[in-house]
CSV table of C-alpha atoms in Angstrom, one decimal:
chain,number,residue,atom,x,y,z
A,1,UNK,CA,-27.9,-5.9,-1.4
A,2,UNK,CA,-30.1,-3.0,-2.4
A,3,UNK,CA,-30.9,-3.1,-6.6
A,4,UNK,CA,-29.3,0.6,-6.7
A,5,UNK,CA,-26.0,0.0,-4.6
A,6,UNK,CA,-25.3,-2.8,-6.9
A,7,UNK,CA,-26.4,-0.7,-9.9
A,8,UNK,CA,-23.7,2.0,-8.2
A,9,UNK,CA,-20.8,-0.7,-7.9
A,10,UNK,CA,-21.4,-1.7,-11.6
A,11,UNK,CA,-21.2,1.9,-12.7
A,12,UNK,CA,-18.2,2.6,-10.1
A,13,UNK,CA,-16.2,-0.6,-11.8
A,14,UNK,CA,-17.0,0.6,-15.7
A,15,UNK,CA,-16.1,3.7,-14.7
A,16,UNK,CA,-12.9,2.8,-13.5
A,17,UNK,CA,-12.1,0.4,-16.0
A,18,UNK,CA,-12.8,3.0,-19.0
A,19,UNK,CA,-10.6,5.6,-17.0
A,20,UNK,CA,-7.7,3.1,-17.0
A,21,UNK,CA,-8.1,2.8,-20.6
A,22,UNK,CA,-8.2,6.6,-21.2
A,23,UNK,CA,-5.4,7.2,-19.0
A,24,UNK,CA,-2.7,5.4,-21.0
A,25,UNK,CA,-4.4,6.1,-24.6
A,26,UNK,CA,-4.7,10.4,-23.9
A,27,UNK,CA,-1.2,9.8,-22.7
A,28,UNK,CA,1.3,11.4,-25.2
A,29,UNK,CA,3.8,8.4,-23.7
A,30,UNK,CA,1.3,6.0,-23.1
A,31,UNK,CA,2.3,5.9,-19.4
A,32,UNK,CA,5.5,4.5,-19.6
A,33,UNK,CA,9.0,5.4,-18.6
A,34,UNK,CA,12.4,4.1,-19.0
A,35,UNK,CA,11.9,1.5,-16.3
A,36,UNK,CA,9.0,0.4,-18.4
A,37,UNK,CA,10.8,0.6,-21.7
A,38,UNK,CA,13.6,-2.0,-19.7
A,39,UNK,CA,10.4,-4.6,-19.1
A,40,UNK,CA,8.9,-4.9,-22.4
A,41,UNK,CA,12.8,-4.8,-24.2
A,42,UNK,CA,13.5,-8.2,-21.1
A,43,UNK,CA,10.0,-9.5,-22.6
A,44,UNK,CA,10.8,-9.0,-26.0
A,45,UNK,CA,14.3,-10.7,-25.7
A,46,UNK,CA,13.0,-13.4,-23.5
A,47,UNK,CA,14.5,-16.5,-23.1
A,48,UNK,CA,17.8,-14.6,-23.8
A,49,UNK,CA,18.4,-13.1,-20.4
A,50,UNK,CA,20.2,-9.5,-21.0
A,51,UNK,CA,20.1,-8.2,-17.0
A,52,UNK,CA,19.4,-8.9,-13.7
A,53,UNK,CA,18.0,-6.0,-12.0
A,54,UNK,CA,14.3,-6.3,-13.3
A,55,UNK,CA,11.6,-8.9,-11.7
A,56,UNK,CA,11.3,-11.9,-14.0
A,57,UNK,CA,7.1,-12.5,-13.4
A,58,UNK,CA,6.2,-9.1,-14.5
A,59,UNK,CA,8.4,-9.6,-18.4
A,60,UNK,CA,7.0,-12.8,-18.3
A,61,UNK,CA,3.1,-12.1,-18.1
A,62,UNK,CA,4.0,-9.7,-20.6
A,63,UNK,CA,6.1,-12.1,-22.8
A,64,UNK,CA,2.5,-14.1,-22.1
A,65,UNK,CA,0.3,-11.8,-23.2
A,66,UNK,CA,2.2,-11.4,-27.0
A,67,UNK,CA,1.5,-14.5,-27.7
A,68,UNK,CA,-2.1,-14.0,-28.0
A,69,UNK,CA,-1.1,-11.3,-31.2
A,70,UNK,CA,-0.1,-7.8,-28.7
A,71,UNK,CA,2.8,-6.6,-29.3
A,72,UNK,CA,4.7,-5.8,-25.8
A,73,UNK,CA,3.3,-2.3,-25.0
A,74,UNK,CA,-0.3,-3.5,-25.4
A,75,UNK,CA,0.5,-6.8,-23.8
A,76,UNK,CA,1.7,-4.7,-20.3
A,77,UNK,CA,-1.8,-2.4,-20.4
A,78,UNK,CA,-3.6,-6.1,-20.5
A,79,UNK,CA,-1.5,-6.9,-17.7
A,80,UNK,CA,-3.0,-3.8,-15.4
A,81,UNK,CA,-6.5,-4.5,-16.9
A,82,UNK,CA,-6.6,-8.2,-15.9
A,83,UNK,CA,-5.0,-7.2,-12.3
A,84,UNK,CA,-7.6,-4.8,-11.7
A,85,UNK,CA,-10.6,-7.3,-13.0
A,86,UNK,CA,-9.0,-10.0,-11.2
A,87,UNK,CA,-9.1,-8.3,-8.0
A,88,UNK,CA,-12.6,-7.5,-8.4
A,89,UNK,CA,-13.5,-10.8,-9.7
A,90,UNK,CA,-11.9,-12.1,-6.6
A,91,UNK,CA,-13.4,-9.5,-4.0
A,92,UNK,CA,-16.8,-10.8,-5.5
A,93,UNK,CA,-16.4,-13.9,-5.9
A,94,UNK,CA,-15.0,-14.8,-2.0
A,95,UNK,CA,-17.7,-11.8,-0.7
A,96,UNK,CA,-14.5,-10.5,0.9
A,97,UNK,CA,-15.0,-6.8,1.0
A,98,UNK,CA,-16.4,-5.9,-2.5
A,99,UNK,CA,-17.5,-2.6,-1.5
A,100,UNK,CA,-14.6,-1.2,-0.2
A,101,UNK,CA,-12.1,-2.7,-2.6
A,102,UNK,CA,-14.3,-1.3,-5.5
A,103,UNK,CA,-13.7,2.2,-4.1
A,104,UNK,CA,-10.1,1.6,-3.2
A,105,UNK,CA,-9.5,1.0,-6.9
A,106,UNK,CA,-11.4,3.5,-7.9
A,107,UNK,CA,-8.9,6.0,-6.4
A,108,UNK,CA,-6.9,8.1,-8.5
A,109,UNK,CA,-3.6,6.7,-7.4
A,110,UNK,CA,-4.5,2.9,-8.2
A,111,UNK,CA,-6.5,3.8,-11.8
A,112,UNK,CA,-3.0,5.0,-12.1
A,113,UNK,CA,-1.1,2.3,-11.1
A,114,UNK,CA,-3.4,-0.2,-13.7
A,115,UNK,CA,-2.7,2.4,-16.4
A,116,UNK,CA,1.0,2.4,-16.1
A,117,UNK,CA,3.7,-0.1,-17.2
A,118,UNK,CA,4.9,-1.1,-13.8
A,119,UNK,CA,5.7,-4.2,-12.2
A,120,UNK,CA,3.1,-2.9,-9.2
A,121,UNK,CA,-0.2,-3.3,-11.0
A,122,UNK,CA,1.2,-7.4,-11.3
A,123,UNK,CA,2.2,-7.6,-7.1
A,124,UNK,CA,-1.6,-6.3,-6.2
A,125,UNK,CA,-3.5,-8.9,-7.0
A,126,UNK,CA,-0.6,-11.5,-5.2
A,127,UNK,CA,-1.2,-8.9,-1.8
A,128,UNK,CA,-4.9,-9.0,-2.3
A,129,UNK,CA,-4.9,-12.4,-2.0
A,130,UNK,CA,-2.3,-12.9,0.5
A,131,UNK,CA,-4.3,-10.1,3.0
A,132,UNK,CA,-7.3,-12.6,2.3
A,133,UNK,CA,-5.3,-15.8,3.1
A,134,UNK,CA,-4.1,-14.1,6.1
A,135,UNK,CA,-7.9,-13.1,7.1
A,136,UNK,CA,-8.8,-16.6,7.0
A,137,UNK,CA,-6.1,-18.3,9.1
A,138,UNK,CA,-6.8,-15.0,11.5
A,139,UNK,CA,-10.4,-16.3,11.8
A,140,UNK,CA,-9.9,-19.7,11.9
A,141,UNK,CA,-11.4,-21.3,8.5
């Protein structure tokens, strides 16, 4: 790989990574809504079980993250962060199409998706890896 595209993919994933940051901290709500609001309220309560209609993973990396000293609104923006470094970590690691997967994150829609306190920026990383699984069986290895 050419010094300068590598210098360019670097750039693209700071980039992307400080625009996630901005988008929920210049947000007068800090990208939330009343779904979000239901998450972090099932991952403050947690082990005490108050509803059923949420996903239990997404409270529970939350409910993970507060143990390190976040409270729960801080503790779902690590959870988008992490998802998108995770699925570049992983892209990079397996050389399974860095490139593209840099730019595909780097679209508006998906910075938002990391920014925003949604189960979705959790389930990314679990397709990423299941289209790789599925790559490899398709080939063979």
């Amino acid at each position: 790989m050419k010094l300068r595209e590598k210098h360019i993919q670097i750039s693209m994933v700071i980039i992307t990574l400080v625009m996630t940051i901005l988008r929920f901290l210049l947000n007068e709500k800090g990208r939330t809504n009343p779904d979000s609001i239901r998450y972090m309220r099932f991952a403050h309560l947690f082990p005490e079980i108050d509803n059923t209609t949420t996903p239990l993973g997404y409270p529970l990396f939350i409910k993970f993250f507060t143990f390190f000293g976040a409270d729960e609104f801080w503790s779902s923006k690590i959870v988008g962060v992490f998802s998108f470094l995770f699925i570049i970590f992983f892209a990079w690691r397996k050389n399974f199409f860095l490139k593209e997967v840099i730019v595909l994150c780097s679209l508006f829609s998906f910075l938002s998706i990391f920014a925003f306190t949604m189960s979705e920026a959790l389930i990314l990383p679990f397709v990423f890896l299941f289209i790789y699984c599925s790559t490899e069986i398709i080939n063979g290895k």
